[in-house]
Coordinates of C-alpha atoms and ligand atoms in Angstrom, one line a residue:
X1 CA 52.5 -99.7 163.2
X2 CA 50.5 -102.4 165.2
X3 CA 53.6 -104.1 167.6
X4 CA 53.3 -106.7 170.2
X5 CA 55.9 -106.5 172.9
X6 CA 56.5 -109.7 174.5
X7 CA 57.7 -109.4 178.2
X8 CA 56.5 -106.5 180.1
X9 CA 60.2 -105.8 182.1
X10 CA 62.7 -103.0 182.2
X11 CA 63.1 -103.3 178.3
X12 CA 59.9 -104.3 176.9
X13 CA 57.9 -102.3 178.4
X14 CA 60.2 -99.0 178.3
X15 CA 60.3 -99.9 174.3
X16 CA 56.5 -100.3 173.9
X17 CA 56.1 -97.2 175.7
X18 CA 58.3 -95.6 173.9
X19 CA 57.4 -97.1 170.4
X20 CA 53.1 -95.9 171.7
X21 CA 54.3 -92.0 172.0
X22 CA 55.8 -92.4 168.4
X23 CA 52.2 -93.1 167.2
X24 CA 52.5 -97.2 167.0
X25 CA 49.8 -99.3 168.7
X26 CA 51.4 -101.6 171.4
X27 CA 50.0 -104.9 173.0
X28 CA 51.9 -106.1 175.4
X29 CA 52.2 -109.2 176.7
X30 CA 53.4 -110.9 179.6
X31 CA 52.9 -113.7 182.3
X32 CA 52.7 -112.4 185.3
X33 CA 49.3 -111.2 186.2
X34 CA 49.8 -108.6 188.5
X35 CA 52.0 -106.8 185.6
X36 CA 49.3 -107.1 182.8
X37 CA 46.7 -105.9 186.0
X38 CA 49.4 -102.7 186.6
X39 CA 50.4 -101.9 182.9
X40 CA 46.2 -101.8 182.1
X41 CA 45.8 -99.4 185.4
X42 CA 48.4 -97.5 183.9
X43 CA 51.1 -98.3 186.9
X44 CA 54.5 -99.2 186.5
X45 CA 55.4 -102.6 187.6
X46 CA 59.3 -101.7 187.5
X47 CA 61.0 -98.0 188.7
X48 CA 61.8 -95.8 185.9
X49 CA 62.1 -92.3 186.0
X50 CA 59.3 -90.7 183.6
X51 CA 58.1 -94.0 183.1
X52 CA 54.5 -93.4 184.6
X53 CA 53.9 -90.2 183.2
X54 CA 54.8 -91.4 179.7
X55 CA 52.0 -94.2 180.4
X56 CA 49.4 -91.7 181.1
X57 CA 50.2 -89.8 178.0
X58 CA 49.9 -92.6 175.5
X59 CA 46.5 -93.8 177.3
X60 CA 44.6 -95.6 174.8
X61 CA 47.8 -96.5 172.6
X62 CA 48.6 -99.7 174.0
X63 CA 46.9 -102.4 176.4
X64 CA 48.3 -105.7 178.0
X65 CA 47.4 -109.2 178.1
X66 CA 48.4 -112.6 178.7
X67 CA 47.0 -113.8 175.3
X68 CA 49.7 -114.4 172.9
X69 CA 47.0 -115.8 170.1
X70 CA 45.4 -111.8 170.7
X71 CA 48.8 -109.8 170.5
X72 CA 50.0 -112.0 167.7
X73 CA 46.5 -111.4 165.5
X74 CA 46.2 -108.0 166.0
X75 CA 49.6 -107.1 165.3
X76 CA 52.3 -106.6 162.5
X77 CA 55.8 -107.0 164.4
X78 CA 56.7 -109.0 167.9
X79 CA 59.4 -107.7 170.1
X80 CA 60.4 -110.5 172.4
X81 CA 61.7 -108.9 175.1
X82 CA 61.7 -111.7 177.7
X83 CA 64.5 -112.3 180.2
X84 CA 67.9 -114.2 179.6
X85 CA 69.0 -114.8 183.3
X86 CA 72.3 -116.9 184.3
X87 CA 72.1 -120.4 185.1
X88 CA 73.9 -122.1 187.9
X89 CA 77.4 -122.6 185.9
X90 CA 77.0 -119.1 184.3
X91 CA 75.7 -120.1 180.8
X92 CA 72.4 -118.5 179.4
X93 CA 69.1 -119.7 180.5
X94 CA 66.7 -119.2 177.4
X95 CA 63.9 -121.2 178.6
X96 CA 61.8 -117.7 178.5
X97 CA 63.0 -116.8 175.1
X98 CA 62.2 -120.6 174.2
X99 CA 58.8 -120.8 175.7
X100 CA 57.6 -117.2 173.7
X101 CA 58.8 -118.9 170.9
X102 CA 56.5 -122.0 171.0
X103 CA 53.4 -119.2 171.9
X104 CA 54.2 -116.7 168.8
X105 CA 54.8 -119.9 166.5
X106 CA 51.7 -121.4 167.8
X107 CA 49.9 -118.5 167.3
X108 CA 51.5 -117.4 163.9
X109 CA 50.2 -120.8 162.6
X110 CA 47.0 -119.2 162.8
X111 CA 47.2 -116.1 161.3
X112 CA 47.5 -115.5 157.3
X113 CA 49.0 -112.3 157.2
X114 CA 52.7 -111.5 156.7
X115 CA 54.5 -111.0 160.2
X116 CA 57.8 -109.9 161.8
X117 CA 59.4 -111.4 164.9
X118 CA 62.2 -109.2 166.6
X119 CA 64.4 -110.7 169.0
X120 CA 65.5 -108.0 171.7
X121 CA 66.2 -110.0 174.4
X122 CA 70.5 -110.4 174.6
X123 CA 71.0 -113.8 173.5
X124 CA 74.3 -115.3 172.3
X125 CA 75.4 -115.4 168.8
X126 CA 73.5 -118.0 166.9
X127 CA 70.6 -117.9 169.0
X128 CA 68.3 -116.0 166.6
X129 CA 68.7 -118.8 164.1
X130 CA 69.5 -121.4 165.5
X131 CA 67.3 -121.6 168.4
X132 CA 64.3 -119.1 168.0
X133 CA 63.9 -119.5 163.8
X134 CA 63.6 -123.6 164.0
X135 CA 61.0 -123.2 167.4
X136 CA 58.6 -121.0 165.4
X137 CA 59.2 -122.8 162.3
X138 CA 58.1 -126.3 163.7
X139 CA 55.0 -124.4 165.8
X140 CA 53.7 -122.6 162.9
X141 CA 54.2 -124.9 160.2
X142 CA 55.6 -121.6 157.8
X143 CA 58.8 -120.7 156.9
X144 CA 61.5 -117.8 158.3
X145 CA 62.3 -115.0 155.9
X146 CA 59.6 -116.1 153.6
X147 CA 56.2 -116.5 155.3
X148 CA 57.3 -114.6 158.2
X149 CA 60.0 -112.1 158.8
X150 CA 62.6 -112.6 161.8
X151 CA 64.9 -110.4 162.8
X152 CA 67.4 -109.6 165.8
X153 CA 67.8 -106.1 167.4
X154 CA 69.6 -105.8 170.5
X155 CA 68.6 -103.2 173.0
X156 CA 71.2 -100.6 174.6
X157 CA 68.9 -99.2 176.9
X158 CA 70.4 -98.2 180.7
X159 CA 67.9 -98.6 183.4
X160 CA 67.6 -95.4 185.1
X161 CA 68.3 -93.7 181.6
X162 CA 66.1 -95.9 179.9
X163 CA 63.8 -93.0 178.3
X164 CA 66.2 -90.8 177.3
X165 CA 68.1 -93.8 175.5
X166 CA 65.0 -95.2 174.2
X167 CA 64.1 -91.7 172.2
X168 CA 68.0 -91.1 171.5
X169 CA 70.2 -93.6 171.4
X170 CA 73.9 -93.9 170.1
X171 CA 72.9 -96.5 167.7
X172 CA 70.4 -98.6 166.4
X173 CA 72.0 -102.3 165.4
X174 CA 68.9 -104.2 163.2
X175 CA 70.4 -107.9 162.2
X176 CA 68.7 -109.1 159.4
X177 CA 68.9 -111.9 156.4
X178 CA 65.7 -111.1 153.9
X179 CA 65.5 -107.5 152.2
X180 CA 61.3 -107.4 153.7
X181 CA 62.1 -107.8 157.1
X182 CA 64.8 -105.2 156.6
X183 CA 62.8 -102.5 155.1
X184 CA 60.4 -103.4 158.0
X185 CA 62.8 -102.5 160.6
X186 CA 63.4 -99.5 158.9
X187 CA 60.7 -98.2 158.7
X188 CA 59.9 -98.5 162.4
X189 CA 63.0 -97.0 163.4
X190 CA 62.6 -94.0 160.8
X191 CA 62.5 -91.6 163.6
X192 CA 65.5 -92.1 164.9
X193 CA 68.4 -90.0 163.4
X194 CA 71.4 -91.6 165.2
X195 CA 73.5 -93.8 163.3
X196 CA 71.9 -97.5 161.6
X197 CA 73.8 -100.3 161.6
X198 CA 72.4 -103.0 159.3
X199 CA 74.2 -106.2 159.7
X200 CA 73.1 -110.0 159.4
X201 CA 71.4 -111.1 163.0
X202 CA 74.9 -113.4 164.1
X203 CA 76.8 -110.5 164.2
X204 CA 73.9 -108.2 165.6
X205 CA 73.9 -110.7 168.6
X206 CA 77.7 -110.3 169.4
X207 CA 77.8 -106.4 168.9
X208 CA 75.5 -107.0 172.0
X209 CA 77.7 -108.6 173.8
X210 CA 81.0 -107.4 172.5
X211 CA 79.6 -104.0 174.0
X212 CA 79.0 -105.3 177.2
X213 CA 82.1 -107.3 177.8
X214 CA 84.0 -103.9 177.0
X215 CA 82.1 -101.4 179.1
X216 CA 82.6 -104.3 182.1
X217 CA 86.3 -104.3 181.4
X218 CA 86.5 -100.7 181.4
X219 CA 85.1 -100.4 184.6
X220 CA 87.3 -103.4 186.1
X221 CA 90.7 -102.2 184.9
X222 CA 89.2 -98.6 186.2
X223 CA 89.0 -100.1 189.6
X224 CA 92.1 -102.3 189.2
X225 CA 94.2 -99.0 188.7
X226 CA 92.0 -97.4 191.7
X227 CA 92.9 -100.2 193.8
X228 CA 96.6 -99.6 193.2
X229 CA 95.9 -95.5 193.2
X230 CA 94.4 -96.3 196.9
X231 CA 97.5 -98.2 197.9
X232 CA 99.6 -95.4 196.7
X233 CA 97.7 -92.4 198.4
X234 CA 95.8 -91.6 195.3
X235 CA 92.5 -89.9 194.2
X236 CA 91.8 -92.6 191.1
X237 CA 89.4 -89.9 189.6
X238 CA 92.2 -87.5 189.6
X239 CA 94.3 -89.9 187.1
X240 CA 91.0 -91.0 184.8
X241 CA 90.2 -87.2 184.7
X242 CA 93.7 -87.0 182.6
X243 CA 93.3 -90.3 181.3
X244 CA 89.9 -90.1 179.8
X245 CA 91.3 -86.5 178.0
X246 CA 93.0 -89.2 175.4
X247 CA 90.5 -89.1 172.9
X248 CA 91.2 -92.9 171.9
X249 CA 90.1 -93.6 175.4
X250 CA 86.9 -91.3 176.3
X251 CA 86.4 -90.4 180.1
X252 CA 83.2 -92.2 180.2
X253 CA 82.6 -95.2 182.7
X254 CA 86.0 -94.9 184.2
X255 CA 84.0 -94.6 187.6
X256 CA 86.2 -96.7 190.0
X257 CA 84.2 -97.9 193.0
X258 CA 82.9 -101.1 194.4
X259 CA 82.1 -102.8 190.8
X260 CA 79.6 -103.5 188.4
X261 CA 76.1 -105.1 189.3
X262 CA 72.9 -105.4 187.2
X263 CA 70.5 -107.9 185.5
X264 CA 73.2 -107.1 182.6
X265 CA 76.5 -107.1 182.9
X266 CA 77.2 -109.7 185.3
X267 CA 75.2 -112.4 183.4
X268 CA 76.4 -111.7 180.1
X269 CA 80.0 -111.6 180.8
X270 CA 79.2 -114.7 181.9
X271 CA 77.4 -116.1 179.2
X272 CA 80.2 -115.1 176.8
X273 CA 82.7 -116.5 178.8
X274 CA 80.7 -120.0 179.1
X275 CA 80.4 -119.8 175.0
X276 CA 84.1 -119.2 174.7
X277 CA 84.4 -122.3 176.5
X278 CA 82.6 -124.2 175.0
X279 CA 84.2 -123.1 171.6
X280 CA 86.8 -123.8 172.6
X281 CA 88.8 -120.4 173.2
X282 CA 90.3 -119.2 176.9
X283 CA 88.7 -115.8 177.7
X284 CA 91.6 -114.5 180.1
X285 CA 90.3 -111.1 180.0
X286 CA 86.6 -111.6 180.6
X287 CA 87.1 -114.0 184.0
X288 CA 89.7 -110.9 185.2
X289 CA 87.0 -108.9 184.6
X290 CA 84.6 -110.9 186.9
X291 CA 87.0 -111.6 189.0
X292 CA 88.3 -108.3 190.0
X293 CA 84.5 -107.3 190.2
X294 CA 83.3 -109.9 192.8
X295 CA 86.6 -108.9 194.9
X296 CA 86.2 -105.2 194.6
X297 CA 82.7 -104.9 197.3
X298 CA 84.6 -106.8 199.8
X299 CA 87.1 -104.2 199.9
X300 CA 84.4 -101.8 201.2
X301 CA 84.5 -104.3 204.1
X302 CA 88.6 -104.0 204.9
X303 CA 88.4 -100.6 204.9
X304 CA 85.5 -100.4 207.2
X305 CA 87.8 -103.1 209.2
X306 CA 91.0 -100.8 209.2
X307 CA 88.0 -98.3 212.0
X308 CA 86.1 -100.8 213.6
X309 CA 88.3 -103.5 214.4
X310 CA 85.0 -106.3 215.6
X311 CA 81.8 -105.7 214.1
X312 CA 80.0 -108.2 215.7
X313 CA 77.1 -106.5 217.3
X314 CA 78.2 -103.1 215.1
X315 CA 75.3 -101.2 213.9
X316 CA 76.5 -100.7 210.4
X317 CA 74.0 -98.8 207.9
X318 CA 74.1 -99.3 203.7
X319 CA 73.2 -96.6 202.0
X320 CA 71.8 -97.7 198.7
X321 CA 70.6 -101.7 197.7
X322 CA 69.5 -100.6 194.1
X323 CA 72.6 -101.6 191.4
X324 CA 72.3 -98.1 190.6
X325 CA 70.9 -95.1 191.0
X326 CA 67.2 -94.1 189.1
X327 CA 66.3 -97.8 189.7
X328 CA 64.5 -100.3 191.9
X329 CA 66.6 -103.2 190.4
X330 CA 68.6 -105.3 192.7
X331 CA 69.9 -108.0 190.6
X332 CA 73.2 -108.7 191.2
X333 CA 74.0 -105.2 193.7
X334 CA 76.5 -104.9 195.1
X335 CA 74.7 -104.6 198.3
X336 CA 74.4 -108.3 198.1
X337 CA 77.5 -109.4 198.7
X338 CA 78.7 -106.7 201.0
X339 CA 75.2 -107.6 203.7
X340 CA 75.7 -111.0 203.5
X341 CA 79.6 -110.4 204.2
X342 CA 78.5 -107.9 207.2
X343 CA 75.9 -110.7 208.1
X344 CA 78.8 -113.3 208.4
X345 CA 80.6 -110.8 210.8
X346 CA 78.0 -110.6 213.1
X347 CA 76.8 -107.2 212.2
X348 CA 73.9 -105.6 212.6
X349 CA 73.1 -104.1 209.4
X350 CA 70.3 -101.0 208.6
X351 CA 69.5 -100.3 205.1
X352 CA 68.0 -98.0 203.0
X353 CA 67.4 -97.1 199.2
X354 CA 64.8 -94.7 198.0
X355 CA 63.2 -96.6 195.8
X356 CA 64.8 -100.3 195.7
X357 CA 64.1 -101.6 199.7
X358 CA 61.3 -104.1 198.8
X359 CA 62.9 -105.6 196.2
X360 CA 66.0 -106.3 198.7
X361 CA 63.8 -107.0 201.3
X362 CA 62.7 -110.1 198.9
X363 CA 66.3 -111.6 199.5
X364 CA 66.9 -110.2 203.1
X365 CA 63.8 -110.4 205.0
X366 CA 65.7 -110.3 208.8
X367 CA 67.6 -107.3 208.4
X368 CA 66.1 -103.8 209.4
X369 CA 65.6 -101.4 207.0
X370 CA 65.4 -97.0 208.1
X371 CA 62.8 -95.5 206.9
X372 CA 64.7 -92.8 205.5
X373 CA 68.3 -91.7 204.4
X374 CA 68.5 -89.4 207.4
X375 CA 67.3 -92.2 210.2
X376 CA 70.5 -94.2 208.8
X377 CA 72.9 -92.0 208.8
X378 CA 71.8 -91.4 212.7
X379 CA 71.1 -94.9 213.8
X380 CA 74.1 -96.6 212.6
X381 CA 77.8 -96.8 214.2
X382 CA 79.2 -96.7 210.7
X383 CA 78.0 -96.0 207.2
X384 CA 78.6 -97.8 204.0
X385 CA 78.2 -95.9 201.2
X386 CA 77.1 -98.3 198.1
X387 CA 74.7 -96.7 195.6
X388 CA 75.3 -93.2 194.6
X389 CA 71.6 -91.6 194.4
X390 CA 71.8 -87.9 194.3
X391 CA 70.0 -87.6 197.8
X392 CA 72.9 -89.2 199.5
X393 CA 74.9 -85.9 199.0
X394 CA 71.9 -83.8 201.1
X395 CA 73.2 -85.8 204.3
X396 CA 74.7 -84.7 207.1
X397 CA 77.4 -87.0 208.4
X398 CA 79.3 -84.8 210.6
X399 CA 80.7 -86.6 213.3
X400 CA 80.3 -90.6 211.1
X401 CA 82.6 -93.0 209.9
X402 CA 81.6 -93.4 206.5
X403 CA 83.1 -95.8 204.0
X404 CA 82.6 -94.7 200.4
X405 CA 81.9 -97.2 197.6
X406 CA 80.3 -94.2 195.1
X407 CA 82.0 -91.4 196.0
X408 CA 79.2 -89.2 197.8
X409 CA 81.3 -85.4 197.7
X410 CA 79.1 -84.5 201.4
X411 CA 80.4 -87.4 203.1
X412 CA 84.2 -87.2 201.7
X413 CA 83.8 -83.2 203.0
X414 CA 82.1 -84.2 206.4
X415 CA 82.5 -87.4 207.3
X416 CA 84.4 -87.4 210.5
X417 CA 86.2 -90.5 209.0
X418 CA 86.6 -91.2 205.7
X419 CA 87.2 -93.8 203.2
X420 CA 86.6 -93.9 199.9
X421 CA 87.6 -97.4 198.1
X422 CA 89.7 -96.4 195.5
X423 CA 90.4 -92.6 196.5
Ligands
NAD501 P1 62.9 -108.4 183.1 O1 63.2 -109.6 183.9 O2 62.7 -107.1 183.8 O3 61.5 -108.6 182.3 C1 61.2 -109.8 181.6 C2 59.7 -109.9 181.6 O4 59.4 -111.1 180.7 C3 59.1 -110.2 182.9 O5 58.0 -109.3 183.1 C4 58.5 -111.6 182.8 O6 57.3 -111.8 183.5 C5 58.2 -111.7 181.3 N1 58.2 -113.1 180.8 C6 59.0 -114.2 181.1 N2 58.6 -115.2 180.3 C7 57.6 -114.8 179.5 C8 56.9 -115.4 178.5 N3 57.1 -116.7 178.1 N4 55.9 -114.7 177.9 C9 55.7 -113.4 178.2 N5 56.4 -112.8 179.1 C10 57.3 -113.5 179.8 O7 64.0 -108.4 182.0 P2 64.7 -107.1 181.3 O8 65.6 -106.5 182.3 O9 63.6 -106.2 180.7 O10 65.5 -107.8 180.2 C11 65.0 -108.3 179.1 C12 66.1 -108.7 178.1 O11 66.7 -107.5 177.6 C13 67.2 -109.5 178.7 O12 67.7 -110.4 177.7 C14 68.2 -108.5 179.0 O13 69.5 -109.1 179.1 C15 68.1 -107.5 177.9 N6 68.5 -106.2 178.3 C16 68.2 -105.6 179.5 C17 68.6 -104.3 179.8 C18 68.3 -103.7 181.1 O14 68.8 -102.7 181.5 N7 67.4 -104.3 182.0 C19 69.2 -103.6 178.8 C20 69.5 -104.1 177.6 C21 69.1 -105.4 177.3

């Protein structure tokens, strides 16, 4: 199949890439220049394991541009796989989905052919149709479900996964409303064996989000019992190891620690909760969930408190800025919060992430930055502990205080003080 990708980020361009070694021809698309430059060097813009290599294999298969007219003409099916950030009061900003909208509708009212457009990007429930179909409509002059196809198909993808989940996911969700754009879909996910839900695109939009909120409240209530476990003497993972045996519950994600960051959750919690709002309902559990996860980072800070009672002037060193490990993504780390609280103290702070420091070095030009794991752990008075890459258990932090917001097994073993945050 011929597929435009619209939006060259985490998600598009893993998908295209993805989509290229399954035989499809991809054209990407996308704004920024230097991305279109990088993706047509065959570089990775964005950190993702095997990413690069996967590139270089599909040489040939797929090109970018910043010609929508081009993708649209030369293609079959449109992912729009643009960004749905926060705004200021927490709703969805969809200018980016709105704005590749206008393009493909512009640039469908040009073409004579039969087309698809895919929604990927996580947008509320209603979006699809209400929003996107009436854009496209009014800039192409032709109608949805009968002179073009439009479709919604949420992505589960995890960013430091997001190979792996591209070529086996747990499901595929493909919201739909006319019977051509279904058996479209179908046939471009006909490699995938994993299970197929076919539903209408409303309700794909909210299985999107309904996901999300859950996994986000599974990992809050995990920390909300840590928090207690801590207070009590307790190793949290010790009580989720017997919990999670409860095969109504599943042991997965109950990793108490310092919270939940990411281009992701945090922004569509948000999003649903602002929707809810607006509809009228009171989404107790969602804001708990948010609230107990801005909280839970600042914790980290008390505990380094309870050892080093002033820190003005305190070296203090942050192990991990990425939101997780196997990416360079900072959005919404937890690092944020915990430098700027360290900042406010007077701290001196040192940081370090294998792969993520220029990104934070975008939003925290003034602090210093090691140039390796090892340089930290020696330069600083005390170590936080905030992203759990596998390399942070090759340390040596004999003889450190080291406070523990991943629980690193080295530093709980070696750590001439120790604390972890919910163990
Ligand atoms: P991203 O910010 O990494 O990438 C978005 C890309 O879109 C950028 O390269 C940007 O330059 C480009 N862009 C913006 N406006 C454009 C336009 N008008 N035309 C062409 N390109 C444009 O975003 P992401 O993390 O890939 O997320 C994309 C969507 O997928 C979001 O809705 C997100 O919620 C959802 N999602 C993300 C993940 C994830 O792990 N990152 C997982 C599942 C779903």
């Amino acid at each position: 199949m011929k597929i435009s990708v619209i939006g060259c980020g985490y998600v598009g361009l893993v998908t295209g890439i993805g989509f290229a070694e399954l035989g499809n021809s991809i054209i990407f698309v996308d704004t920024d220049d230097v991305k279109v430059n990088m993706i047509n060097a065959l570089k990775t813009p964005i950190y993702e394991p095997g990413l690069e290599e996967l590139m270089g294999r599909n040489k040939g298969r797929f090109y970018a541009t910043k010609d929508y007219r081009e993708a649209i003409q030369n293609s079959e099916v449109t992912l729009i796989c643009v960004g749905t950030p926060s705004m200021e009061d927490g709703s969805i900003d969809l200018s980016y989905v709105k704005a590749s909208a206008e393009q493909i509708g512009r640039s469908l009212s040009e073409k004579d052919e039969y087309h698809i457009v895919v929604v990927k990007s996580t947008v509320l429930p209603g979006t699809t149709e209400e929003i996107v179909k009436p854009i496209i409509e009014k800039e192409s002059g032709k109608r949805a479900f009968e002179d073009f196809g439009l479709a919604m198909n949420p992505e589960f993808l995890r960013e430091g996964n997001a190979i792996e989940d591209f070529f086996k996911p747990d499901r595929i969700v493909i919201g739909v409303r006319d019977e051509s754009t279904r058996s479209w879909l179908e046939e471009l996910y006909r490699f995938f064996s994993c299970p197929k839900l076919v539903t209408d695109i409303k309700t794909a939009e909210m299985i999107k989000y309904a996901s999300n909120a859950f996994l986000a409240t599974k990992i809050s209530f995990a920390n909300e019992i840590g928090n207690i476990c801590k207070k009590l003497g307790m190793d949290a993972y010790r009580v989720f190891e017997g919990v999670g045996l409860d095969h109504r519950i599943n042991p997965a994600f109950f990793r108490a620690g310092i919270g939940f960051g990411g281009s992701c959750l945090p922004k569509d919690i948000r999003a649903l909760i602002r929707r809810a709002e607006e509809l009228g309902e009171q989404p107790r559990i969602l804001r708990a969930v948010i609230e107990v996860n801005e909280n839970q980072p600042l914790r980290l800070i008390e505990l380094l408190k309870k050892h080093v009672q002033s820190l003005r002037g305190k070296k203090i060193g942050i192990l991990g800025l990425a939101f997780k490990p196997g990416t360079d993504d900072v959005r919404e780390s937890r690092a944020i919060l915990i430098v700027k609280k360290l900042i406010e103290e007077g701290a001196r702070v040192l940081a370090y992430d294998p792969k993520a420091v220029e990104n934070f070095r975008k939003l925290f030009p003034d602090i210093e930055y090691a140039s390796s794991a090892e340089e930290l752990v020696a330069e600083s008075d005390a170590i936080m502990i905030v992203t759990e890459w596998r390399d942070f258990e090759n340390l040596d932090y004999r003889g450190k205080i080291v406070i523990d917001g991943r629980r690193i097994e080295r530093a709980m073993k070696e750590a001439k003080i120790y604390e972890g945050v919910c163990w």
